[in-house]
CSV table of C-alpha atoms in Angstrom, one decimal:
chain,number,residue,atom,x,y,z
X,1,MET,CA,-33.0,-29.4,-42.2
X,2,ALA,CA,-33.2,-28.3,-38.5
X,3,LYS,CA,-36.7,-27.1,-36.9
X,4,ILE,CA,-37.0,-23.6,-36.5
X,5,ARG,CA,-37.6,-21.1,-33.8
X,6,ASN,CA,-38.7,-17.8,-34.1
X,7,GLU,CA,-37.6,-16.2,-30.6
X,8,ILE,CA,-34.5,-16.1,-28.3
X,9,ARG,CA,-34.5,-17.7,-25.2
X,10,PHE,CA,-32.6,-17.0,-21.9
X,11,ILE,CA,-32.6,-16.3,-18.2
X,12,LEU,CA,-32.3,-12.9,-17.1
X,13,ASN,CA,-31.3,-12.8,-13.4
X,14,GLY,CA,-34.2,-15.3,-12.4
X,15,ALA,CA,-36.6,-14.8,-14.8
X,16,ASP,CA,-37.2,-16.8,-18.2
X,17,VAL,CA,-37.1,-14.3,-21.1
X,18,ALA,CA,-38.3,-15.0,-24.6
X,19,LEU,CA,-37.8,-12.4,-27.6
X,20,ASN,CA,-39.0,-12.7,-30.9
X,21,ASP,CA,-38.3,-9.0,-32.0
X,22,GLY,CA,-34.5,-8.5,-31.6
X,23,ALA,CA,-32.4,-6.7,-34.2
X,24,PRO,CA,-29.1,-8.3,-35.2
X,25,ASP,CA,-27.3,-5.7,-33.8
X,26,ALA,CA,-29.2,-5.0,-30.6
X,27,THR,CA,-26.7,-5.1,-27.8
X,28,LEU,CA,-27.2,-6.4,-24.4
X,29,LEU,CA,-26.4,-3.4,-22.5
X,30,ASP,CA,-29.2,-1.1,-24.5
X,31,TRP,CA,-31.6,-3.9,-23.7
X,32,LEU,CA,-30.9,-4.1,-20.4
X,33,ARG,CA,-31.3,-0.2,-19.8
X,34,LEU,CA,-33.7,0.8,-22.5
X,35,ASN,CA,-36.3,-2.6,-22.3
X,36,ARG,CA,-35.8,-3.8,-18.6
X,37,SER,CA,-34.9,-0.6,-17.0
X,38,LEU,CA,-31.6,-2.0,-15.2
X,39,ARG,CA,-29.2,0.6,-15.3
X,40,GLY,CA,-26.7,-0.5,-12.8
X,41,THR,CA,-25.0,-1.9,-15.8
X,42,LYS,CA,-23.3,1.4,-17.4
X,43,GLU,CA,-21.9,2.5,-20.7
X,44,GLY,CA,-18.6,3.9,-20.5
X,45,CYS,CA,-16.5,3.5,-23.8
X,46,ALA,CA,-18.9,1.1,-25.7
X,47,GLU,CA,-16.1,-0.8,-27.0
X,48,GLY,CA,-15.2,-3.5,-24.3
X,49,ASP,CA,-12.4,-1.5,-23.0
X,50,CYS,CA,-13.5,0.2,-19.6
X,51,GLY,CA,-15.6,-2.4,-18.0
X,52,ALA,CA,-18.6,-0.4,-16.7
X,53,CYS,CA,-20.9,-2.8,-18.7
X,54,THR,CA,-19.7,-5.9,-16.9
X,55,VAL,CA,-22.3,-8.6,-16.5
X,56,LEU,CA,-21.9,-12.2,-16.2
X,57,VAL,CA,-23.1,-14.7,-18.6
X,58,GLY,CA,-23.5,-18.2,-17.6
X,59,ARG,CA,-23.6,-21.2,-20.1
X,60,LEU,CA,-23.3,-24.9,-20.5
X,61,SER,CA,-20.3,-26.3,-21.6
X,62,ALA,CA,-18.2,-29.5,-21.0
X,63,LYS,CA,-17.4,-28.4,-17.8
X,64,GLY,CA,-21.0,-27.9,-16.6
X,65,LEU,CA,-22.1,-24.3,-15.9
X,66,VAL,CA,-19.8,-21.7,-16.5
X,67,TYR,CA,-20.3,-17.9,-15.3
X,68,GLU,CA,-18.0,-15.4,-17.3
X,69,SER,CA,-17.5,-11.9,-16.9
X,70,VAL,CA,-18.0,-10.2,-20.4
X,71,ASN,CA,-18.8,-6.6,-21.9
X,72,ALA,CA,-22.6,-6.1,-22.0
X,73,CYS,CA,-21.7,-3.2,-24.7
X,74,ILE,CA,-20.6,-5.2,-27.3
X,75,ARG,CA,-22.4,-8.2,-26.7
X,76,PHE,CA,-25.3,-9.0,-29.0
X,77,MET,CA,-28.6,-10.0,-27.8
X,78,GLY,CA,-28.6,-12.9,-30.7
X,79,SER,CA,-25.6,-14.4,-29.0
X,80,LEU,CA,-27.8,-15.2,-25.5
X,81,ASP,CA,-29.8,-18.1,-26.4
X,82,GLY,CA,-29.6,-20.7,-24.0
X,83,THR,CA,-27.5,-18.9,-21.4
X,84,HIS,CA,-28.1,-17.2,-17.8
X,85,VAL,CA,-27.8,-13.4,-17.8
X,86,VAL,CA,-26.8,-11.8,-14.4
X,87,THR,CA,-26.4,-8.1,-13.7
X,88,ILE,CA,-25.7,-6.2,-10.6
X,89,GLU,CA,-29.2,-6.0,-9.6
X,90,HIS,CA,-29.4,-9.9,-9.1
X,91,LEU,CA,-26.5,-9.4,-6.1
X,92,ARG,CA,-28.0,-10.2,-2.6
X,93,GLY,CA,-26.5,-11.1,0.6
X,94,ASP,CA,-28.3,-12.9,3.4
X,95,GLY,CA,-31.4,-10.8,4.6
X,96,GLU,CA,-31.2,-7.2,4.5
X,97,LYS,CA,-27.2,-7.6,3.9
X,98,LEU,CA,-25.0,-6.4,1.3
X,99,HIS,CA,-23.7,-9.2,-1.0
X,100,PRO,CA,-20.1,-9.8,0.1
X,101,VAL,CA,-18.4,-8.5,-2.6
X,102,GLN,CA,-20.4,-5.2,-2.2
X,103,GLN,CA,-20.0,-4.7,1.2
X,104,ALA,CA,-16.1,-5.1,1.1
X,105,MET,CA,-16.1,-2.5,-1.9
X,106,VAL,CA,-18.0,-0.3,0.7
X,107,ASP,CA,-15.7,-1.1,4.0
X,108,PHE,CA,-12.5,-0.5,2.1
X,109,HIS,CA,-13.5,2.7,0.4
X,110,GLY,CA,-13.4,0.8,-3.1
X,111,SER,CA,-15.7,3.7,-4.9
X,112,GLN,CA,-16.1,7.4,-5.1
X,113,CYS,CA,-18.1,8.3,-8.1
X,114,GLY,CA,-19.3,5.1,-8.5
X,115,PHE,CA,-19.9,4.9,-12.2
X,116,CYS,CA,-17.3,2.3,-12.6
X,117,THR,CA,-18.2,0.4,-9.5
X,118,PRO,CA,-21.0,-2.0,-10.6
X,119,GLY,CA,-18.6,-3.3,-13.2
X,120,PHE,CA,-15.6,-3.9,-10.6
X,121,ILE,CA,-18.3,-5.7,-8.4
X,122,MET,CA,-19.3,-8.2,-11.3
X,123,SER,CA,-15.5,-8.9,-12.5
X,124,LEU,CA,-14.8,-9.6,-8.8
X,125,TYR,CA,-17.9,-11.7,-8.3
X,126,ALA,CA,-16.7,-13.7,-11.3
X,127,LEU,CA,-13.5,-14.3,-9.5
X,128,TRP,CA,-14.7,-15.0,-6.1
X,129,MET,CA,-17.0,-17.6,-7.2
X,130,THR,CA,-14.2,-19.7,-8.8
X,131,THR,CA,-11.4,-18.6,-6.5
X,132,PRO,CA,-12.5,-17.4,-3.0
X,133,ASN,CA,-9.1,-16.7,-1.9
X,134,PRO,CA,-7.4,-15.4,-5.0
X,135,SER,CA,-3.9,-14.1,-5.1
X,136,ASP,CA,-2.9,-10.6,-6.1
X,137,ALA,CA,-1.7,-11.7,-9.5
X,138,ALA,CA,-5.0,-13.2,-10.2
X,139,ILE,CA,-7.0,-10.5,-8.6
X,140,GLU,CA,-5.3,-8.1,-11.4
X,141,LYS,CA,-5.9,-10.4,-14.1
X,142,ALA,CA,-9.4,-10.5,-13.5
X,143,LEU,CA,-9.7,-6.5,-13.1
X,144,GLN,CA,-7.6,-5.8,-16.4
X,145,GLY,CA,-10.6,-5.0,-18.3
X,146,ASN,CA,-11.9,-2.5,-15.4
X,147,LEU,CA,-10.7,1.0,-15.5
X,148,CYS,CA,-11.3,3.5,-12.5
X,149,ARG,CA,-10.8,7.1,-13.1
X,150,CYS,CA,-11.1,8.3,-9.3
X,151,THR,CA,-10.5,5.9,-6.6
X,152,GLY,CA,-7.1,4.3,-7.3
X,153,TYR,CA,-7.0,0.9,-7.5
X,154,GLU,CA,-5.1,-0.2,-4.2
X,155,ALA,CA,-8.8,0.2,-2.3
X,156,ILE,CA,-10.3,-2.0,-4.8
X,157,MET,CA,-7.5,-4.7,-4.0
X,158,ARG,CA,-7.7,-4.7,-0.5
X,159,ALA,CA,-11.4,-5.1,-0.8
X,160,ALA,CA,-10.6,-8.4,-3.3
X,161,ARG,CA,-8.8,-9.7,-0.7
X,162,ALA,CA,-11.2,-9.4,2.0
X,163,ILE,CA,-14.5,-10.8,0.3
X,164,SER,CA,-14.3,-14.2,1.4
X,165,SER,CA,-14.6,-12.7,5.2
X,166,TYR,CA,-17.7,-11.5,4.6
X,167,GLY,CA,-19.1,-14.7,3.3
X,168,LYS,CA,-18.7,-18.2,1.7
X,169,ALA,CA,-18.6,-18.5,-2.1
X,170,ALA,CA,-20.2,-21.9,-1.8
X,171,LYS,CA,-23.4,-20.5,-0.1
X,172,ASP,CA,-23.5,-17.6,-2.7
X,173,PRO,CA,-27.2,-17.8,-4.6
X,174,LEU,CA,-25.5,-18.6,-8.0
X,175,ALA,CA,-23.9,-21.7,-6.3
X,176,VAL,CA,-26.9,-22.6,-4.4
X,177,GLU,CA,-28.9,-22.5,-7.4
X,178,ARG,CA,-26.8,-24.0,-9.6
X,179,LYS,CA,-28.5,-27.2,-10.1
X,180,ASP,CA,-32.0,-25.4,-10.7
X,181,VAL,CA,-30.2,-23.1,-13.6
X,182,THR,CA,-28.6,-25.8,-15.2
X,183,ALA,CA,-31.8,-28.0,-15.6
X,184,ARG,CA,-33.4,-24.7,-16.8
X,185,LEU,CA,-30.7,-24.2,-19.4
X,186,GLU,CA,-30.7,-27.7,-20.6
X,187,ALA,CA,-34.5,-27.4,-20.8
X,188,LEU,CA,-33.9,-24.3,-23.4
X,189,ARG,CA,-31.8,-26.7,-25.6
X,190,ASP,CA,-34.3,-27.7,-28.3
X,191,GLY,CA,-31.9,-28.4,-31.2
X,192,ALA,CA,-33.8,-26.0,-33.1
X,193,ARG,CA,-32.4,-23.0,-35.2
X,194,VAL,CA,-33.3,-19.5,-34.2
X,195,GLU,CA,-34.4,-16.9,-36.9
X,196,VAL,CA,-35.8,-13.6,-35.7
X,197,GLY,CA,-36.8,-11.2,-38.1
X,198,SER,CA,-37.3,-10.7,-41.5
X,199,GLY,CA,-36.1,-9.9,-45.0
X,200,LYS,CA,-32.4,-8.6,-44.7
X,201,GLN,CA,-32.9,-7.7,-41.0
X,202,ARG,CA,-32.4,-11.0,-39.2
X,203,LEU,CA,-30.3,-12.5,-37.0
X,204,ILE,CA,-29.8,-16.4,-37.0
X,205,VAL,CA,-28.7,-18.9,-34.5
X,206,PRO,CA,-27.7,-22.3,-36.1
X,207,ALA,CA,-28.9,-25.7,-34.3
X,208,ASN,CA,-25.3,-27.1,-34.7
X,209,VAL,CA,-22.4,-26.7,-37.2
X,210,ASP,CA,-23.7,-28.8,-40.0
X,211,ASP,CA,-26.7,-26.2,-39.9
X,212,PHE,CA,-24.4,-23.1,-39.8
X,213,ALA,CA,-22.5,-24.5,-43.0
X,214,ALA,CA,-25.7,-24.8,-44.8
X,215,VAL,CA,-27.2,-21.4,-43.8
X,216,LEU,CA,-23.9,-19.9,-44.6
X,217,GLU,CA,-24.1,-21.2,-48.2
X,218,LYS,CA,-27.5,-20.0,-48.7
X,219,GLU,CA,-26.2,-16.4,-47.1
X,220,PRO,CA,-22.8,-15.8,-48.1
X,221,ARG,CA,-23.0,-12.3,-47.5
X,222,ALA,CA,-24.1,-12.6,-43.9
X,223,THR,CA,-21.8,-11.4,-41.1
X,224,ILE,CA,-20.3,-14.1,-39.0
X,225,VAL,CA,-20.4,-13.4,-35.3
X,226,ALA,CA,-18.6,-15.4,-32.9
X,227,GLY,CA,-17.3,-13.4,-29.8
X,228,SER,CA,-18.1,-10.2,-31.4
X,229,THR,CA,-15.2,-8.2,-29.7
X,230,ASP,CA,-14.5,-6.9,-33.2
X,231,VAL,CA,-18.0,-6.7,-34.7
X,232,GLY,CA,-19.3,-5.1,-31.6
X,233,LEU,CA,-17.2,-2.3,-32.4
X,234,TRP,CA,-18.5,-2.4,-36.0
X,235,VAL,CA,-21.7,-1.4,-34.8
X,236,THR,CA,-20.9,0.9,-31.6
X,237,LYS,CA,-18.2,2.9,-33.3
X,238,HIS,CA,-18.5,2.7,-37.1
X,239,MET,CA,-22.3,2.2,-37.5
X,240,ARG,CA,-21.9,-0.5,-39.9
X,241,ASP,CA,-24.8,-2.7,-40.9
X,242,ILE,CA,-24.2,-6.4,-39.9
X,243,SER,CA,-27.5,-7.8,-41.2
X,244,PRO,CA,-28.3,-10.7,-41.6
X,245,ALA,CA,-26.1,-12.0,-38.6
X,246,ILE,CA,-25.3,-15.5,-38.0
X,247,PHE,CA,-24.4,-16.0,-34.4
X,248,ILE,CA,-21.9,-18.9,-33.9
X,249,GLY,CA,-20.4,-18.4,-30.3
X,250,GLY,CA,-23.0,-21.1,-28.7
X,251,LEU,CA,-22.0,-23.9,-31.5
X,252,ASP,CA,-20.5,-26.5,-29.0
X,253,GLY,CA,-19.2,-28.3,-32.5
X,254,LEU,CA,-16.6,-25.3,-32.9
X,255,ARG,CA,-15.7,-24.9,-29.3
X,256,THR,CA,-13.2,-28.3,-29.1
X,257,MET,CA,-9.8,-28.4,-28.5
X,258,SER,CA,-7.7,-31.7,-28.8
X,259,GLU,CA,-4.0,-32.8,-29.4
X,260,LYS,CA,-2.8,-35.4,-31.8
X,261,ASP,CA,0.7,-36.4,-33.0
X,262,GLY,CA,2.0,-33.2,-31.5
X,263,ILE,CA,-0.5,-31.1,-33.2
X,264,ILE,CA,-3.1,-29.0,-31.3
X,265,THR,CA,-6.4,-28.4,-33.3
X,266,VAL,CA,-8.5,-25.4,-31.8
X,267,GLY,CA,-12.1,-24.9,-33.0
X,268,ALA,CA,-13.1,-21.8,-34.6
X,269,SER,CA,-15.2,-20.5,-31.4
X,270,VAL,CA,-12.7,-21.5,-29.0
X,271,THR,CA,-12.4,-18.5,-26.6
X,272,TYR,CA,-9.0,-17.2,-25.5
X,273,THR,CA,-10.0,-18.1,-21.8
X,274,GLU,CA,-10.8,-21.3,-23.0
X,275,ALA,CA,-7.6,-22.0,-24.8
X,276,PHE,CA,-5.5,-20.6,-22.2
X,277,GLU,CA,-4.7,-23.5,-20.1
X,278,THR,CA,-3.9,-25.9,-22.9
X,279,LEU,CA,-1.6,-23.4,-25.2
X,280,SER,CA,0.2,-21.9,-21.8
X,281,GLU,CA,1.2,-25.7,-21.0
X,282,ARG,CA,2.0,-26.8,-24.4
X,283,ILE,CA,3.6,-23.5,-25.6
X,284,PRO,CA,4.6,-21.4,-22.7
X,285,ALA,CA,5.1,-18.6,-24.8
X,286,LEU,CA,1.7,-18.3,-25.8
X,287,GLY,CA,0.5,-17.9,-22.2
X,288,PRO,CA,1.7,-14.5,-21.3
X,289,LEU,CA,0.4,-13.4,-24.9
X,290,VAL,CA,-3.1,-14.4,-24.2
X,291,ASP,CA,-3.1,-12.8,-20.9
X,292,ARG,CA,-2.2,-9.3,-22.8
X,293,ILE,CA,-5.2,-9.9,-25.2
X,294,GLY,CA,-7.7,-7.3,-24.1
X,295,GLY,CA,-9.4,-8.0,-20.4
X,296,GLU,CA,-10.9,-10.9,-18.8
X,297,GLN,CA,-14.1,-9.7,-20.4
X,298,VAL,CA,-12.5,-9.6,-24.1
X,299,ARG,CA,-10.9,-13.1,-23.5
X,300,ASN,CA,-14.1,-14.7,-22.5
X,301,MET,CA,-15.8,-13.7,-25.6
X,302,GLY,CA,-13.0,-13.4,-28.2
X,303,THR,CA,-12.2,-16.3,-30.1
X,304,ILE,CA,-8.8,-17.4,-31.6
X,305,GLY,CA,-10.9,-18.0,-34.9
X,306,GLY,CA,-12.4,-14.9,-35.4
X,307,ASN,CA,-9.0,-13.2,-34.7
X,308,ILE,CA,-7.8,-15.0,-37.8
X,309,ALA,CA,-10.6,-14.8,-40.0
X,310,ASN,CA,-11.2,-11.3,-39.8
X,311,GLY,CA,-7.8,-10.6,-41.2
X,312,SER,CA,-6.5,-7.9,-39.1
X,313,PRO,CA,-3.0,-6.9,-39.6
X,314,ILE,CA,-2.8,-6.2,-35.8
X,315,GLY,CA,-4.3,-9.3,-34.6
X,316,ASP,CA,-2.1,-11.0,-31.8
X,317,THR,CA,-2.7,-14.9,-32.8
X,318,PRO,CA,-1.5,-15.0,-36.5
X,319,PRO,CA,2.2,-14.1,-36.3
X,320,PRO,CA,2.8,-16.5,-33.4
X,321,LEU,CA,0.7,-18.9,-35.3
X,322,ILE,CA,2.4,-18.5,-38.6
X,323,ALA,CA,6.1,-18.7,-36.9
X,324,LEU,CA,4.8,-22.1,-35.9
X,325,GLY,CA,3.7,-23.4,-39.0
X,326,ALA,CA,0.1,-23.6,-38.1
X,327,GLN,CA,-2.4,-24.8,-40.6
X,328,LEU,CA,-6.1,-23.6,-41.4
X,329,THR,CA,-9.3,-25.7,-42.1
X,330,LEU,CA,-12.0,-23.8,-44.1
X,331,ARG,CA,-15.3,-25.2,-44.6
X,332,LYS,CA,-18.0,-24.8,-47.3
X,333,GLY,CA,-20.9,-26.8,-47.2
X,334,ASP,CA,-19.7,-30.3,-46.7
X,335,ALA,CA,-16.5,-29.6,-48.5
X,336,ARG,CA,-13.1,-28.9,-46.5
X,337,ARG,CA,-10.1,-27.8,-47.4
X,338,THR,CA,-7.0,-27.0,-44.9
X,339,ILE,CA,-4.1,-24.5,-46.2
X,340,PRO,CA,-1.2,-23.0,-44.4
X,341,LEU,CA,-2.1,-20.5,-42.2
X,342,GLU,CA,0.2,-17.6,-43.7
X,343,THR,CA,-1.4,-18.1,-47.2
X,344,PHE,CA,-4.9,-17.4,-45.9
X,345,PHE,CA,-3.8,-13.3,-45.8
X,346,ILE,CA,-3.8,-12.1,-49.0
X,347,ALA,CA,-3.9,-8.4,-48.7
X,348,TYR,CA,-5.4,-5.8,-46.3
X,349,GLY,CA,-9.0,-6.8,-46.1
X,350,LYS,CA,-8.5,-9.7,-48.2
X,351,GLN,CA,-8.2,-13.3,-47.2
X,352,ASP,CA,-8.3,-16.7,-49.2
X,353,ARG,CA,-12.1,-17.5,-48.1
X,354,GLN,CA,-14.7,-18.0,-50.7
X,355,PRO,CA,-18.3,-16.9,-50.5
X,356,GLY,CA,-20.2,-19.2,-48.1
X,357,GLU,CA,-16.6,-20.7,-46.7
X,358,PHE,CA,-15.9,-20.1,-43.0
X,359,VAL,CA,-13.1,-20.7,-40.7
X,360,GLU,CA,-13.7,-24.2,-38.9
X,361,ALA,CA,-10.2,-24.8,-37.0
X,362,VAL,CA,-6.7,-24.0,-36.9
X,363,HIS,CA,-4.2,-26.5,-36.3
X,364,VAL,CA,-0.8,-25.5,-34.3
X,365,PRO,CA,2.1,-27.8,-34.0
X,366,VAL,CA,3.8,-27.8,-30.8
X,367,PRO,CA,7.4,-27.0,-30.7
X,368,ALA,CA,9.8,-29.6,-31.5
X,369,LYS,CA,12.3,-30.4,-28.4
X,370,GLY,CA,15.3,-28.5,-28.5
X,371,THR,CA,13.8,-25.7,-30.7
X,372,LYS,CA,13.6,-22.2,-29.3
X,373,PHE,CA,10.1,-20.2,-29.7
X,374,ALA,CA,9.1,-16.5,-28.3
X,375,VAL,CA,6.6,-13.9,-28.9
X,376,TYR,CA,7.0,-10.2,-28.0
X,377,LYS,CA,4.3,-7.7,-27.9
X,378,VAL,CA,4.8,-4.0,-28.3
X,379,THR,CA,2.1,-1.6,-26.8
X,380,LYS,CA,2.0,1.8,-25.3
X,381,ARG,CA,0.5,0.2,-22.0
X,382,ARG,CA,1.1,-3.3,-21.0
X,383,ASP,CA,-2.4,-4.5,-20.5
X,384,GLU,CA,-5.7,-4.3,-22.6
X,385,ASP,CA,-3.9,-2.5,-25.3
X,386,ILE,CA,-4.0,-2.9,-29.1
X,387,THR,CA,-0.7,-3.9,-30.5
X,388,ALA,CA,1.9,-1.5,-32.3
X,389,THR,CA,4.1,-4.4,-33.5
X,390,LEU,CA,4.5,-8.0,-32.6
X,391,GLY,CA,7.1,-10.4,-33.4
X,392,ALA,CA,7.1,-14.2,-33.1
X,393,PHE,CA,10.4,-16.2,-33.5
X,394,TYR,CA,11.1,-19.9,-34.0
X,395,LEU,CA,14.4,-21.2,-34.2
X,396,THR,CA,16.1,-24.5,-34.9
X,397,LEU,CA,19.9,-24.7,-34.4
X,398,ALA,CA,22.2,-27.3,-35.8
X,399,ARG,CA,24.4,-29.0,-33.9
X,400,ASP,CA,27.2,-26.9,-34.9
X,401,GLY,CA,25.5,-23.8,-33.5
X,402,THR,CA,24.4,-22.9,-37.2
X,403,VAL,CA,20.5,-21.8,-38.1
X,404,ALA,CA,19.1,-24.9,-39.3
X,405,ASP,CA,15.7,-23.0,-39.8
X,406,ILE,CA,14.2,-19.9,-38.5
X,407,ARG,CA,10.7,-18.4,-39.0
X,408,ILE,CA,9.9,-15.1,-38.1
X,409,ALA,CA,6.4,-13.3,-38.4
X,410,TYR,CA,5.4,-10.1,-37.6
X,411,GLY,CA,1.8,-8.2,-36.9
X,412,GLY,CA,1.8,-4.2,-37.3
X,413,MET,CA,4.2,-4.1,-39.9
X,414,ALA,CA,2.4,-4.7,-43.0
X,415,ALA,CA,-1.1,-4.9,-44.4
X,416,THR,CA,-1.4,-8.4,-43.5
X,417,PRO,CA,0.4,-10.5,-40.9
X,418,LYS,CA,3.4,-11.6,-42.7
X,419,ARG,CA,6.9,-13.2,-42.4
X,420,ALA,CA,10.2,-11.7,-42.6
X,421,ALA,CA,11.5,-13.8,-45.4
X,422,ALA,CA,14.7,-12.0,-46.2
X,423,VAL,CA,15.5,-11.6,-42.4
X,424,GLU,CA,15.2,-15.3,-42.5
X,425,LYS,CA,17.2,-15.9,-45.4
X,426,ALA,CA,20.2,-14.1,-44.1
X,427,LEU,CA,20.1,-16.2,-40.8
X,428,ILE,CA,19.6,-19.7,-42.4
X,429,GLY,CA,23.0,-21.5,-42.5
X,430,LYS,CA,24.7,-18.8,-40.5
X,431,ALA,CA,26.3,-19.1,-37.0
X,432,TRP,CA,23.6,-17.9,-34.6
X,433,ASN,CA,26.1,-15.2,-33.0
X,434,GLU,CA,26.1,-11.2,-32.6
X,435,ALA,CA,27.6,-10.9,-36.3
X,436,THR,CA,25.2,-12.8,-38.1
X,437,VAL,CA,21.9,-11.0,-36.3
X,438,GLU,CA,23.6,-7.5,-36.8
X,439,ALA,CA,24.0,-8.5,-40.9
X,440,ALA,CA,20.4,-9.8,-40.8
X,441,MET,CA,19.0,-6.5,-39.5
X,442,ALA,CA,19.6,-4.7,-42.7
X,443,GLU,CA,17.3,-7.1,-44.4
X,444,TYR,CA,14.3,-5.7,-42.5
X,445,GLU,CA,14.0,-3.0,-45.0
X,446,ASN,CA,13.4,-5.6,-47.9
X,447,ASP,CA,10.6,-7.0,-45.6
X,448,PHE,CA,8.7,-4.3,-44.4
X,449,THR,CA,7.6,-0.8,-45.0
X,450,PRO,CA,5.6,0.1,-41.8
X,451,LEU,CA,3.0,2.9,-41.6
X,452,THR,CA,2.6,5.7,-39.1
X,453,ASP,CA,-0.7,5.9,-37.3
X,454,MET,CA,-2.1,6.5,-33.5
X,455,ARG,CA,0.0,3.9,-32.0
X,456,ALA,CA,3.5,4.2,-33.5
X,457,THR,CA,5.1,5.9,-36.0
X,458,ALA,CA,6.7,4.1,-39.2
X,459,GLU,CA,10.4,4.7,-37.6
X,460,TYR,CA,9.5,3.2,-34.3
X,461,ARG,CA,8.1,0.4,-35.4
X,462,ALA,CA,10.9,-0.3,-38.0
X,463,LEU,CA,13.4,-0.1,-34.8
X,464,ALA,CA,11.2,-2.2,-32.5
X,465,ALA,CA,11.0,-4.9,-35.0
X,466,LYS,CA,14.9,-5.1,-35.2
X,467,ASN,CA,15.2,-5.0,-31.3
X,468,LEU,CA,12.8,-7.7,-31.1
X,469,LEU,CA,15.1,-10.1,-33.2
X,470,LEU,CA,18.1,-8.6,-30.8
X,471,ARG,CA,16.0,-9.7,-27.9
X,472,PHE,CA,15.3,-12.9,-29.1
X,473,TYR,CA,19.1,-13.4,-29.7
X,474,VAL,CA,20.1,-12.5,-26.3
X,475,GLU,CA,17.4,-14.3,-24.6
X,476,THR,CA,18.4,-17.7,-26.7
X,477,THR,CA,22.0,-17.1,-25.9
X,478,GLY,CA,22.4,-15.6,-22.4
X,479,THR,CA,24.6,-13.0,-23.6
X,480,ARG,CA,24.2,-9.3,-23.2
X,481,ALA,CA,22.8,-6.6,-26.1
X,482,PRO,CA,26.1,-5.2,-27.3
X,483,PHE,CA,24.6,-3.0,-30.4
X,484,GLN,CA,20.9,-2.4,-29.0
X,485,VAL,CA,19.8,1.1,-30.6
X,486,SER,CA,18.2,3.1,-28.2
X,487,ARG,CA,14.5,4.2,-28.2
X,488,ASN,CA,15.6,7.8,-28.5
X,489,GLU,CA,17.7,7.3,-31.7
X,490,ALA,CA,15.2,6.5,-33.4
X,491,ALA,CA,12.8,9.6,-32.9
């Protein structure tokens, strides 16, 4: 059994912090503003959408000390053990000067009311430290999770392009002090399990993965918190009780990725940001999809394992992973079992996960040479929006041009991520042509009965799903779409 420590330890700006009285659902935003009077970090949406609460969190990783922009409004205090939290108040320039990011925003009129400005500055700060001369695409990606209601983004873009003319990233205090901060964070790593609170009102940070397995066996009803991009909203929007909570985002054993024999194994706590490079290189269709999951702050926190484990019917990663034939490893204590990912989802809110069992890893096959794979996400706005419907297609053609195999999976069309079995059956063994695809479209009614909600009507979803198959056909054959149904006809 791991030794137990009864306090969370981290660095806030330049000061060491030790807390022994934090609640499981206490957010970093509330603690900064109410307990430390650091009010530059704002609350706008309380759901990780607007970016006004953006701060940086530095953590030790396989690549050394990494600073990432995160949403303080949905980041729990229990997740901060062994990290360096940096707020807007910590930024400083030479002498009495403003920090280069701040000065650029002033000179290029990147702020009007100023409410969102600290969040923009922190997101640009994170970008500038890693990419001092970013492209417009990199700037836009870094700012996906920051919303401004009054300035207009072009002034902010101009400021972002000019930051390095005001100073050098290599001379920034976070760069100069990197070795010292690294040593301080390493000193905080004592190999202990953290337990704060008593009774049900407890937060637990396991010492390692084995310790996590042991804790969860004893506390099978505990809430597992990885990135908190979903659990955070359970607290801030739905006022749900998450106690006791087990925080696993910092467990190195769940943050590994590897590839063997064409199978990419992704640990359950690997974030979207950490997975992006490998997935976009090995399975290119997943790159653009990951780029549209939330904003940069959400991708820095959210995990692929969490996206699977919560069982949401509109989760973005399960449909493409199901189409690829991914497998899922579940663990309870020292026992493990591996199942096809698609069988994990049983019904709405119900997954094939026993009490005390957790998602340990997902195993993703790289598409075979000569096959065709695509993912399409339909949303009301392109960036930082929740899926209305999402289709994933994996096609293998025989030499004679017939469909040897096809796997089609959707999100947003049923109570769980689901295969289009009837559509697949109508395509397999047939020529991959217009007539086959048009005939197969009639089978969608046998696979799905979508719902109407705030994101789309049932009729729109049904039509969009059919047209995504058509799009896949057009893109894989290079032909024009001869029978696409217009959006107006579905109204």
